[in-house]
Amino acid sequence: MRIAVLTDIHANREAFEAVLADVAAHGVDRIALLGDIVGYGPDPGWCCDQATALVAGGAICVRGNHDNAAAGAAEAMSTLARKALDWTRDRLGDGHVDFLASLPLTAEAEGVLFVHASASHPEDWSYVTSDTKAIPSFRATTARLILCGHVHVPLLASCDLGGMVREQAFRSSLPIPLLPSRRWLAVVGSVGQPRDGVAQAGWALVDTARAELTFRRTPYDVQTTAAKVRAAGLPEDLAVRLLQGK
Amino acid sequence: MQLRPHEGLQIDGFTLGEKLHTGGFATIWAVTHPDHDLPMVMKVPTILDGYDGPTIVGFEVEQMIMPRLSGPHVPKVIATGGFDVMPYIVTEMIDGGSFLPVFQKAPLPLSDVIEIAARMVAAVADLHRQHVIHLDLKPENFLQRKTGEMVMVDFGLSRHDQLPDLLAEEFTIPMGTYPYIAPEQYLRCRDDPRSDLFALGAMLYALATGRNPWGTPETLRGVRKRLWRDPEPPRAIRPEVPEWLQEIILRALSVDPMRRYQTAAQMAFDLSHPQQVALTARAHKVRRDGWLQVFDRWRVMRKIRRFTAPVSVAAQLASVPIIVVAVDLSPQGERLAEVLLRAVKRMLTIEPDARIACVNVIKTARIGLDQGTDDQGNNLHVVRLVQLKAWAGGIDLPDHRLTYTVLEGPDPGQAIIDYATANGVDHIMMGARGHSTTRRYLGSVSAQVVAEAHCSVTVIRLREGGAAEPAAPPLVEAVPA
């Protein structure tokens, strides 16, 4: 099965649309959204509607910390995120809030665990930023592959037969073989707010039959999104961040 | 691991037969399978009780890299098995067997050394084109097909530059086989394809002289010496080794990767064009360097931590392309040849490290004997070679990067394509005849080359509509009947 994995869309319609078009061009069997559909960006309503439609069509979708906060939960957040969240809440309808509140924290399919942040206590939203930080996730599940987001910077780690967890260097666009002798964890890059210095939407393609994972980048109309952020009166830093990809 | 291999064991449809080989880290078994009607072998790692990290990671690397390789120079993978039951890799059996017995007869007749060298280098060039550096080339890791191709095995230390390097952080000591390991590999660099060229150089040295360039060191300290100590020149051991072969071997054994051949294709090119190998002081060396020179090198090298490695295997191959320039030397092609020369010079400004192979084709009749001489009795081959060198006189390149070859064949386009394929050429540059009736009837050589060559092709044309061009300048002129 070929699964397109999208995470941290953050209400960026242009990026979301561009990735969905790229996904369609690649031909996949299923789509998985790893949360943070809203927050930061100027199109929360549209992105929620799109996610709802995808879930109705069979997509997997788990809840992120911004989704949780938008649905009314109290979440500790940075000032920037807090400002954007207050703006977002005013623009979501009841339907949107219900959808976000209904999302599970984790999902499992084809031996793959889907989660927004660390697989260990997902509700704590711990960042997986290194091999050391990936260890609790490997301990929390027996899944062969853990896919998460939250960090906005892609990362790949493996856990070998001896239980040693190591970060693995990788290159975008090239299929990485997920050796069956190891368990794997991939932090997928952000669709709507990449922070690794590349102002292109990040996502990943998983092929469970071939046991391969490919980190992908899709260019999108970042100028338009940045203009919308400014027009909406959202903090300027959010526009700059999109333009710079960091 | 639950199962241990033994004769008669059945796993995933494979039945183990005779044990063919016991190595330090694995055993090799003949196997059969009802669905696969070819001779096959199964490699099973010998995993010590408990957690045997190095063996496991090495085998994981093989399982990751081998299925991604193709072509005649690697064994075809049939199946792999996981560590949960019994890890294995099943491949086709290579019919010609191991190269080791041949190697053990070294020193070999020089004609054999040259021929074997060409086949080994071709195999390595093919591997590098597939983004893989072997990093453990040694005689035991070469098998031969009956059709002549060398096949490389044992990819447990290899590096695929597009895949994660599982070995990168696993070991703290250099990995490789001491007689053949390159200096930068000793310094723990795992991403330089030129390390394989060093190992090739060490093997050619042994084939030609019967000994290893630095003996058989058993300690890392012994390996380290090659950073400053030069080996005995092959001609000092065996005076009949030609100077050009010594040049090739010692160049491959240069300590600094920058001073070696930059690609296997370049090394293969020299092996197949011996008369055109540019001889340096290396070629004439008859004894090792004096102690003062060695001492100076020791002072520099003992502090060195690394050599500059290329960005990637592909980048390294692309930075030193072999460019074939097919030149039309007929009077009608004169203007076009001038324009082509300008294009070649422009190309050299963007590819400053390229090697230029100038080629001209003598068209021969399909049937019957051709005259090798013209009406005045001049040897055509020699005449063309002189003309070709005169044409290339305007190209400012050192000798070792500029070669001249006159090809013969009934089909000029095919001759150019075959030459490019045989020499691992990266790019062909040639002129195209203008629109003309001749071309309509004879077909276009350049169009054929563009359509059928395996590499990039640049076609140079004269601008239409300028001064009247001579009618139909053929790219390759026919031999007067």
XYZ file of C-alpha atoms in Angstrom:
727
model
C 0.000 0.000 0.000
C 1.231 3.474 -0.890
C 0.453 6.052 1.787
C 0.938 9.815 1.425
C 1.780 11.283 4.826
C 0.989 14.960 5.409
C 1.458 16.783 8.668
C 1.453 20.283 10.146
C -0.654 21.815 7.416
C -1.269 24.836 9.635
C -4.069 26.411 7.642
C -1.884 26.918 4.593
C -4.292 26.348 1.712
C -1.782 26.896 -1.100
C 0.662 24.368 0.338
C -2.087 21.846 1.128
C -3.523 22.119 -2.396
C -0.099 21.819 -4.013
C 0.747 18.692 -2.013
C -2.623 17.071 -2.700
C -2.076 17.660 -6.435
C 1.425 16.161 -6.163
C 0.027 13.213 -4.207
C -2.583 12.624 -6.908
C 0.149 12.730 -9.556
C 2.152 10.104 -7.648
C -0.872 7.858 -7.220
C -1.416 6.636 -3.661
C -3.832 4.242 -1.994
C -4.354 6.198 1.154
C -3.675 9.573 2.740
C -2.663 10.104 6.372
C -2.822 13.489 8.110
C -0.720 13.687 11.261
C -2.445 16.684 12.820
C -2.058 20.434 13.208
C -4.453 21.136 10.399
C -5.008 24.620 11.795
C -2.956 27.262 13.601
C -0.565 29.925 12.252
C -2.018 30.102 8.717
C -4.774 32.199 7.112
C -7.141 29.440 5.850
C -8.192 27.287 8.844
C -11.776 26.807 7.670
C -10.863 25.661 4.195
C -8.174 23.311 5.481
C -10.615 21.788 8.003
C -13.204 21.249 5.265
C -10.597 19.629 3.068
C -9.422 17.335 5.887
C -13.028 16.411 6.685
C -13.594 15.462 3.052
C -10.407 13.392 2.988
C -11.397 11.541 6.178
C -14.832 10.846 4.681
C -12.935 9.334 1.742
C -10.963 6.991 3.996
C -7.997 9.105 5.056
C -6.344 8.592 8.431
C -6.233 11.738 10.558
C -4.878 12.247 14.075
C -5.068 15.294 16.338
C -2.278 17.812 16.839
C -1.722 20.270 19.678
C -3.004 23.239 17.618
C -6.133 21.250 16.669
C -6.594 20.422 20.332
C -6.268 24.067 21.359
C -8.557 25.257 18.557
C -11.142 22.751 19.803
C -11.062 24.421 23.202
C -8.434 22.545 25.201
C -5.946 24.493 27.267
C -2.501 24.114 25.698
C 0.755 25.759 26.673
C 1.895 27.743 23.640
C 4.307 30.399 22.468
C 3.029 33.971 22.198
C 3.092 33.771 18.422
C 1.091 30.548 18.384
C -1.304 31.935 20.972
C -2.033 35.072 18.933
C -2.617 33.014 15.795
C -4.801 30.601 17.719
C -7.066 33.334 19.078
C -7.454 34.583 15.482
C -8.161 31.033 14.289
C -10.822 30.274 16.892
C -12.920 33.215 15.684
C -12.899 31.805 12.170
C -13.901 28.220 12.865
C -17.493 27.078 12.785
C -19.015 24.515 15.164
C -18.587 21.853 12.521
C -14.879 22.547 12.329
C -14.456 22.442 16.090
C -16.424 19.194 16.351
C -14.278 17.650 13.624
C -11.023 18.647 15.331
C -12.278 17.481 18.748
C -13.312 14.129 17.310
C -9.836 13.253 16.018
C -7.972 10.419 17.786
C -4.466 10.919 19.221
C -3.059 7.896 17.399
C -4.046 5.580 14.594
C -2.569 2.312 13.362
C -2.755 0.651 9.951
C -0.547 -1.776 8.031
C 1.851 -2.044 10.970
C 2.390 1.724 10.923
C 1.674 3.956 13.913
C 0.474 7.471 13.083
C 0.842 10.114 15.773
C 1.341 13.877 15.867
C 4.294 14.063 18.292
C 6.103 11.432 20.382
C 4.404 8.043 20.433
C 5.110 7.920 24.149
C 2.335 9.905 25.857
C 1.082 11.580 22.662
C -0.987 14.053 24.707
C 2.248 15.590 26.068
C 3.250 16.687 22.532
C 6.965 15.948 23.041
C 9.223 16.925 20.166
C 11.230 14.155 18.468
C 14.307 16.113 17.449
C 17.094 13.522 17.790
C 17.740 9.791 18.097
C 17.778 10.097 21.882
C 14.359 11.774 21.829
C 13.101 8.959 19.580
C 13.873 6.230 22.148
C 10.639 6.649 24.181
C 8.577 6.335 20.991
C 10.229 3.022 20.099
C 9.617 1.803 23.660
C 5.954 2.833 23.568
C 4.943 0.690 20.604
C 5.841 -2.469 18.723
C 4.900 -0.933 15.367
C 7.553 -1.460 12.670
C 7.205 2.136 11.539
C 6.270 5.213 13.555
C 5.278 8.313 11.612
C 4.979 11.633 13.370
C 5.225 15.374 12.802
C 5.142 18.348 15.188
C 8.806 19.315 14.699
C 8.513 20.780 11.163
C 12.015 19.440 10.415
C 12.219 15.939 8.941
C 14.216 13.246 10.729
C 14.776 9.520 10.309
C 15.815 7.123 13.060
C 16.129 3.355 13.283
C 16.106 0.954 16.190
C 18.271 -2.098 15.456
C 18.075 -5.656 16.719
C 20.121 -4.736 19.762
C 17.740 -1.890 20.621
C 20.251 0.789 19.595
C 18.454 3.882 18.262
C 20.345 5.923 15.695
C 19.540 8.881 13.527
C 20.070 8.143 9.826
C 21.110 10.745 7.279
C 18.883 10.767 4.192
C 18.263 12.725 1.037
C 14.900 14.046 -0.123
C 13.140 12.512 -3.134
C 15.072 9.229 -2.928
C 13.331 6.099 -1.616
C 14.884 4.927 1.657
C 14.701 1.169 2.248
C 13.190 0.442 5.651
C 15.151 -2.718 6.449
C 12.911 -5.347 8.042
C 15.634 -6.080 10.581
C 15.026 -2.698 12.199
C 12.135 -0.607 13.406
C 11.912 2.902 12.021
C 10.672 6.320 13.038
C 10.220 9.188 10.610
C 9.407 12.748 11.568
C 7.692 14.058 8.469
C 8.363 17.674 7.486
C 5.616 20.264 7.610
C 3.253 20.931 4.697
C 2.243 24.411 5.738
C 5.162 25.796 7.730
C 8.505 24.124 6.944
C 11.343 25.113 9.280
C 14.351 23.446 7.698
C 15.319 26.356 5.465
C 13.455 25.136 2.382
C 10.305 27.131 1.603
C 8.565 24.154 0.025
C 5.848 21.948 1.441
C 7.219 18.785 3.051
C 5.510 15.403 3.073
C 6.398 11.723 2.795
C 5.442 8.762 0.677
C 5.432 5.334 2.336
C 5.248 2.147 0.314
C 4.464 -0.665 2.754
C 4.803 -3.454 0.159
C 8.266 -2.334 -0.920
C 9.176 -1.208 2.619
C 10.349 2.180 1.393
C 9.895 5.727 2.596
C 10.560 8.858 0.566
C 10.745 12.347 2.031
C 9.353 14.713 -0.572
C 9.161 18.469 -1.154
C 6.529 20.248 -3.227
C 6.912 23.881 -4.259
C 3.842 26.048 -3.679
C 2.799 29.675 -4.088
C 4.352 30.887 -0.854
C 4.017 34.572 -1.869
C 0.230 34.300 -1.941
C 0.063 32.629 1.466
C 2.394 35.246 2.961
C 0.232 38.027 1.490
C -2.861 36.422 3.031
C -1.135 36.204 6.432
C -0.411 39.948 6.236
C -3.896 40.835 4.940
C -5.458 38.876 7.803
C -3.495 40.908 10.321
C -1.667 37.852 11.642
C 1.815 38.506 13.112
C 4.394 39.509 10.475
C 6.820 36.856 11.764
C 4.470 34.177 10.452
C 4.696 35.588 6.906
C 8.487 35.884 7.059
C 8.769 32.362 8.378
C 6.857 31.007 5.385
C 8.948 32.975 2.893
C 12.190 31.735 4.446
C 11.033 28.260 5.330
C 12.432 28.533 8.842
C 17.874 -15.926 14.913
C 16.143 -19.260 15.418
C 17.653 -21.363 12.619
C 21.222 -22.310 11.824
C 22.054 -23.318 8.255
C 22.798 -26.970 7.496
C 22.610 -29.228 4.468
C 19.007 -30.190 3.758
C 17.521 -27.210 5.612
C 14.399 -25.859 3.939
C 13.545 -22.193 4.238
C 11.100 -20.101 2.188
C 11.088 -22.796 -0.511
C 14.881 -22.973 -0.770
C 16.670 -26.215 -0.006
C 20.246 -25.946 1.169
C 22.741 -28.213 -0.554
C 26.475 -28.413 -0.157
C 28.356 -25.822 1.878
C 30.623 -24.134 -0.668
C 32.613 -21.776 1.494
C 33.180 -20.846 5.099
C 34.363 -17.297 5.600
C 35.049 -15.231 8.672
C 31.595 -13.715 8.779
C 29.391 -15.945 6.640
C 28.891 -19.322 5.033
C 27.924 -19.878 1.391
C 25.591 -22.723 0.402
C 24.394 -24.125 -2.908
C 20.598 -23.924 -2.916
C 17.689 -24.967 -5.099
C 14.126 -23.721 -5.355
C 11.292 -25.214 -7.414
C 10.398 -21.782 -8.862
C 13.927 -20.743 -9.795
C 15.589 -22.829 -12.451
C 19.146 -21.563 -12.189
C 22.191 -22.382 -10.079
C 21.981 -20.302 -6.905
C 23.963 -19.695 -3.743
C 22.793 -18.590 -0.319
C 24.954 -16.441 1.921
C 24.159 -16.761 5.629
C 25.967 -14.537 8.145
C 27.657 -16.345 11.007
C 26.184 -14.535 13.966
C 27.790 -15.186 17.298
C 25.567 -15.893 20.256
C 24.106 -12.784 21.750
C 24.258 -9.509 19.892
C 26.908 -9.501 17.160
C 26.664 -5.899 15.996
C 29.307 -5.671 13.271
C 28.205 -8.840 11.461
C 24.549 -7.880 11.654
C 25.048 -4.332 10.391
C 27.308 -5.539 7.576
C 24.662 -7.990 6.494
C 21.940 -5.338 6.726
C 24.048 -3.157 4.434
C 24.286 -5.995 1.916
C 20.558 -6.652 2.113
C 19.916 -2.968 1.512
C 22.370 -2.376 -1.331
C 22.476 -5.610 -3.329
C 18.830 -5.693 -4.486
C 19.334 -2.163 -5.839
C 22.207 -3.155 -8.125
C 21.882 -4.478 -11.638
C 23.978 -5.452 -14.619
C 26.611 -8.074 -15.368
C 29.120 -6.951 -12.725
C 27.035 -7.869 -9.681
C 25.248 -11.108 -8.798
C 21.532 -10.999 -9.390
C 19.611 -11.182 -6.114
C 16.843 -13.790 -5.993
C 15.617 -13.426 -2.399
C 16.543 -12.159 1.040
C 15.529 -13.452 4.444
C 14.970 -11.560 7.672
C 16.739 -11.869 10.995
C 13.596 -13.171 12.698
C 14.087 -16.705 11.332
C 17.433 -16.866 9.528
C 19.013 -13.972 7.658
C 20.195 -14.812 4.141
C 20.702 -13.507 0.629
C 20.169 -15.829 -2.320
C 21.864 -14.836 -5.566
C 22.622 -16.456 -8.890
C 25.746 -18.609 -8.816
C 28.532 -17.042 -10.888
C 29.608 -19.752 -13.302
C 33.267 -18.788 -13.768
C 34.037 -18.999 -10.077
C 36.460 -17.107 -7.913
C 39.217 -14.917 -9.235
C 41.434 -15.732 -6.250
C 43.210 -18.752 -7.825
C 44.205 -16.583 -10.794
C 45.441 -13.907 -8.454
C 47.509 -16.382 -6.478
C 49.513 -17.164 -9.629
C 50.804 -13.584 -9.772
C 53.044 -12.280 -11.239
C 51.068 -12.978 -14.391
C 52.113 -12.469 -18.015
C 51.780 -8.760 -18.720
C 49.170 -9.239 -21.417
C 47.024 -11.032 -18.822
C 47.596 -8.296 -16.244
C 46.400 -5.649 -18.693
C 43.401 -7.657 -19.802
C 42.357 -8.542 -16.229
C 42.902 -4.939 -15.134
C 40.581 -3.683 -17.863
C 37.847 -6.096 -16.779
C 38.196 -5.221 -13.091
C 38.147 -1.491 -13.758
C 35.089 -1.849 -16.007
C 33.268 -3.633 -13.194
C 34.119 -0.899 -10.689
C 33.093 1.839 -13.147
C 29.717 0.125 -13.489
C 29.303 -0.043 -9.711
C 30.165 3.639 -9.264
C 27.634 4.583 -11.916
C 25.068 2.920 -9.638
C 26.047 5.234 -6.749
C 27.865 2.524 -4.814
C 31.436 2.525 -3.498
C 32.564 -1.006 -2.644
C 35.224 -0.103 -0.030
C 36.464 -3.679 0.353
C 37.836 -4.589 -3.058
C 40.234 -7.511 -2.871
C 40.892 -10.579 -4.990
C 38.499 -12.730 -2.931
C 35.672 -10.359 -3.753
C 35.948 -10.753 -7.513
C 34.281 -13.639 -9.321
C 34.251 -14.156 -13.080
C 31.493 -14.968 -15.501
C 32.248 -17.421 -18.283
C 31.512 -14.530 -20.624
C 34.452 -12.668 -19.093
C 32.810 -10.025 -16.916
C 34.192 -9.600 -13.432
C 31.531 -9.790 -10.733
C 31.979 -8.070 -7.400
C 30.613 -9.649 -4.221
C 30.529 -8.888 -0.505
C 28.993 -5.462 -0.106
C 29.068 -5.559 3.680
C 31.307 -2.486 3.940
C 29.885 -0.675 0.925
C 28.385 2.764 0.786
C 25.387 3.727 -1.353
C 25.471 7.484 -1.531
C 21.701 7.811 -1.838
C 20.872 5.584 1.112
C 21.489 5.942 4.833
C 24.965 4.753 5.839
C 24.221 2.241 8.571
C 27.943 1.779 9.203
C 28.747 5.456 9.643
C 28.602 5.478 13.419
C 28.959 1.798 14.170
C 32.706 1.444 14.294
C 35.542 3.444 15.660
C 38.327 1.730 13.721
C 38.910 1.893 9.957
C 37.098 -0.807 8.012
C 38.628 -2.551 5.018
C 41.277 -5.084 4.088
C 44.723 -3.930 5.105
C 46.787 -4.621 1.961
C 44.300 -2.751 -0.238
C 42.730 -0.106 1.996
C 43.075 3.495 0.777
C 44.688 6.175 2.987
C 41.466 8.180 3.300
C 39.607 4.997 4.277
C 42.222 4.505 6.975
C 41.235 8.031 8.083
C 37.641 6.727 8.251
C 36.252 8.433 5.166
C 33.459 6.324 3.649
C 32.255 8.477 0.787
C 35.034 8.676 -1.781
C 34.756 6.464 -4.890
C 38.459 7.019 -5.466
C 39.121 4.679 -2.504
C 38.109 1.812 -4.809
C 40.601 3.019 -7.433
C 43.365 2.809 -4.832
C 42.396 -0.789 -4.064
C 42.417 -1.518 -7.809
C 45.886 -0.001 -8.030
C 47.081 -2.240 -5.190
C 45.665 -5.318 -6.907
C 47.191 -4.415 -10.288
C 50.502 -3.884 -8.536
C 50.235 -7.390 -7.077
C 49.159 -8.943 -10.388
C 52.127 -7.352 -12.145
C 54.808 -7.919 -9.506
C 53.614 -10.815 -7.388
C 53.683 -8.759 -4.181
C 51.519 -6.226 -2.415
C 52.701 -2.604 -2.569
C 52.963 -2.418 1.239
C 53.271 -6.096 2.028
C 50.644 -7.660 4.278
C 50.344 -5.394 7.303
C 48.572 -6.922 10.251
C 48.218 -3.827 12.386
C 46.703 -0.409 11.777
C 50.120 1.017 12.471
C 51.377 -0.956 9.490
C 48.566 0.403 7.330
C 49.320 3.970 8.352
C 52.764 3.853 6.746
C 51.276 4.170 3.267
C 50.413 7.781 4.069
C 54.077 8.702 3.589
C 56.022 5.644 2.371
C 55.957 5.039 -1.400
C 55.946 1.447 -2.639
C 58.803 -0.082 -4.596
C 58.147 0.888 -8.254
C 56.830 -2.160 -10.176
C 59.621 -1.809 -12.767
C 62.199 -2.200 -10.007
C 60.734 -5.612 -9.222
C 59.917 -6.617 -12.772
C 61.769 -4.534 -15.361
C 59.611 -5.661 -18.291
C 56.577 -3.845 -16.829
C 56.027 -1.086 -19.405
C 56.434 2.477 -18.232
C 52.837 3.298 -19.101
C 51.549 0.487 -16.876
C 53.739 1.661 -13.993
C 52.318 5.146 -14.565
C 48.754 3.813 -14.286
C 49.464 1.682 -11.206
C 51.367 4.337 -9.279
C 48.862 7.005 -10.199
C 46.053 4.841 -8.810
C 48.134 4.383 -5.644
C 48.617 8.119 -5.009
C 48.091 8.986 -1.354
C 45.991 12.083 -2.023
C 42.790 11.051 -3.848
C 43.054 14.248 -5.923
C 46.249 12.894 -7.518
C 44.707 9.553 -8.470
C 42.485 8.786 -11.403
C 39.341 10.704 -10.634
C 37.002 8.039 -12.005
C 37.214 4.352 -12.904
C 36.167 5.314 -16.429
C 39.280 7.509 -16.724
C 41.459 4.625 -15.547
C 39.767 2.261 -17.999
C 40.366 4.789 -20.762
C 44.114 4.795 -20.102
C 44.247 0.991 -19.935
C 42.685 0.807 -23.385
C 44.827 3.610 -24.887
C 48.324 2.660 -23.646
C 50.209 4.599 -26.328
C 48.492 7.773 -25.184
C 49.155 7.493 -21.453
C 51.076 10.652 -20.577
C 54.229 9.520 -18.774
C 55.348 11.478 -15.722
C 58.284 11.003 -13.376
C 56.265 8.127 -11.867
C 56.627 6.111 -15.050
C 60.423 6.289 -14.986
C 60.910 5.683 -11.263
C 63.251 2.772 -10.578
C 63.644 3.008 -6.817
C 61.715 4.208 -3.788
C 62.044 7.810 -2.677
C 65.015 8.732 -0.496
C 64.638 8.983 3.272
C 64.688 12.795 3.228
C 61.708 12.951 0.891
C 59.881 10.330 2.947
C 60.677 12.202 6.142
C 59.230 15.416 4.677
C 56.041 13.591 3.755
C 55.855 11.974 7.195
C 55.989 15.394 8.835
C 52.950 16.507 6.861
C 50.993 13.276 6.811
C 51.308 12.276 10.461
C 49.051 15.219 11.323
C 46.520 14.795 8.534
C 42.974 14.030 9.632
C 41.201 13.810 6.294
C 41.410 14.427 2.570
C 38.747 16.409 0.764
C 35.958 14.053 -0.255
C 33.569 14.645 -3.139
C 29.992 15.777 -2.493
C 28.646 12.500 -3.848
C 29.632 9.618 -6.077
C 27.545 11.030 -8.900
C 29.070 14.486 -8.457
C 32.559 12.988 -8.573
C 31.790 11.106 -11.786
C 30.193 14.185 -13.338
C 33.052 16.527 -12.433
C 35.548 14.721 -14.651
C 33.582 13.710 -17.725
C 35.042 11.980 -20.759
C 33.888 13.919 -23.796
C 34.191 12.404 -27.256
C 34.463 14.907 -30.084
C 33.686 13.352 -33.467
C 35.335 15.475 -36.122
C 34.654 15.572 -39.842
C 38.005 16.171 -41.534
C 36.813 16.400 -45.137
C 37.298 19.676 -47.004
C 33.522 20.175 -46.999
C 33.464 19.821 -43.247
C 36.147 22.425 -42.638
C 33.858 25.268 -41.530
C 31.866 22.930 -39.337
C 35.073 21.606 -37.762
C 36.053 25.174 -36.855
C 32.707 25.808 -35.213
C 32.980 22.479 -33.407
C 36.418 23.436 -32.090
C 35.001 26.661 -30.666
C 32.186 24.703 -29.019
C 34.705 22.304 -27.448
C 36.682 25.227 -26.032
C 33.494 26.708 -24.575
C 32.670 23.327 -23.059
C 36.084 23.276 -21.387
C 35.352 26.551 -19.639
C 32.385 24.963 -17.875
C 33.953 21.479 -17.544
C 37.573 22.406 -16.817
C 38.492 18.879 -15.698
C 37.014 17.091 -18.691
C 39.017 14.697 -20.777
C 38.653 15.161 -24.527
C 38.847 12.170 -26.855
C 39.035 13.319 -30.473
C 37.653 10.765 -32.872
C 37.470 10.488 -36.629
C 35.854 7.640 -38.527
C 37.097 6.072 -41.729
C 34.111 4.595 -43.444
C 34.795 1.144 -44.803
C 32.803 -0.942 -47.255
C 30.431 -3.439 -45.758
C 31.731 -6.255 -47.867
C 35.157 -6.898 -49.253
C 38.538 -5.568 -48.456
C 39.299 -1.900 -48.128
C 42.358 -0.163 -49.249
C 44.279 1.082 -46.267
C 46.080 3.557 -48.503
C 44.885 6.382 -50.709
C 45.646 6.958 -54.391
C 49.018 8.443 -53.536
C 49.863 5.445 -51.398
C 49.614 7.261 -48.049
C 48.417 5.256 -45.105
C 44.943 6.677 -44.499
C 44.946 5.906 -40.809
C 48.145 7.872 -40.264
C 46.953 10.737 -42.473
C 43.770 11.076 -40.471
C 45.595 10.928 -37.172
C 47.878 13.774 -38.264
C 44.875 15.815 -39.401
C 43.036 15.123 -36.171
C 45.995 16.282 -34.075
C 46.310 19.411 -36.200
C 42.625 20.167 -35.670
C 42.912 19.701 -31.928
C 46.046 21.853 -31.761
C 43.876 24.721 -30.607
C 42.654 22.858 -27.521
C 44.697 23.837 -24.522
C 44.805 20.699 -22.398
C 47.641 18.689 -20.864
C 48.551 15.600 -22.895
C 47.030 13.117 -20.521
C 43.607 14.647 -21.004
C 43.623 14.835 -24.795
C 43.626 11.718 -26.961
C 43.198 10.973 -30.647
C 41.599 7.905 -32.137
C 40.794 6.982 -35.721
C 37.987 4.453 -35.930
C 37.000 2.335 -38.910
C 33.636 0.883 -39.758
C 30.962 0.580 -42.399
C 28.530 2.529 -40.249
C 30.164 5.716 -38.892
C 27.356 6.488 -36.464
C 27.550 3.004 -34.997
C 31.353 3.254 -34.748
C 31.029 6.438 -32.687
C 28.312 4.938 -30.475
C 30.316 1.731 -29.896
C 33.422 3.697 -29.004
C 31.456 5.847 -26.549
C 29.879 2.804 -24.915
C 33.132 0.860 -24.650
C 34.914 3.793 -23.032
C 32.239 4.871 -20.581
C 31.961 8.217 -22.330
C 29.774 10.861 -20.680
C 29.161 13.208 -23.581
C 29.544 13.222 -27.366
C 30.017 16.442 -29.323
C 29.743 16.385 -33.094
C 28.746 18.455 -36.068
C 25.623 17.974 -38.141
C 25.452 18.285 -41.870
C 23.128 20.960 -43.189
C 19.883 20.186 -44.952
C 20.753 18.586 -48.202
C 19.826 15.945 -50.657
C 22.849 13.896 -49.698
C 21.688 13.728 -46.117
C 18.234 12.752 -47.229
C 19.646 9.745 -49.030
C 22.467 8.812 -46.696
C 20.689 9.530 -43.439
C 22.144 11.680 -40.722
C 25.001 10.327 -38.655
C 24.344 12.824 -35.876
C 20.655 11.915 -35.726
C 21.619 8.264 -35.356
C 24.102 9.060 -32.595
C 21.570 11.271 -30.780
C 18.958 8.539 -30.982
C 21.100 5.583 -29.982
C 23.980 6.751 -27.785
C 23.739 5.998 -24.061
C 25.133 9.383 -23.051
C 24.407 13.070 -23.675
C 25.038 14.305 -27.209
C 25.603 17.882 -28.330
C 25.133 18.551 -32.007
C 26.778 21.602 -33.558
C 25.325 23.174 -36.684
C 26.402 25.940 -39.011
C 23.920 28.802 -39.037
C 21.716 28.591 -42.096
C 21.339 31.549 -44.424
C 24.793 33.052 -43.921
C 27.452 32.781 -46.546
C 26.719 30.010 -48.964
C 27.887 26.724 -47.480
C 29.463 24.025 -49.530
C 26.766 21.551 -50.415
C 26.278 18.635 -48.083
C 29.450 18.493 -46.027
C 29.423 14.885 -44.904
C 30.318 14.378 -41.268
C 32.344 11.347 -42.170
C 33.667 11.070 -45.639
C 33.682 7.855 -47.556
C 36.873 6.170 -48.546
C 37.434 6.577 -52.268
C 36.530 3.291 -53.791
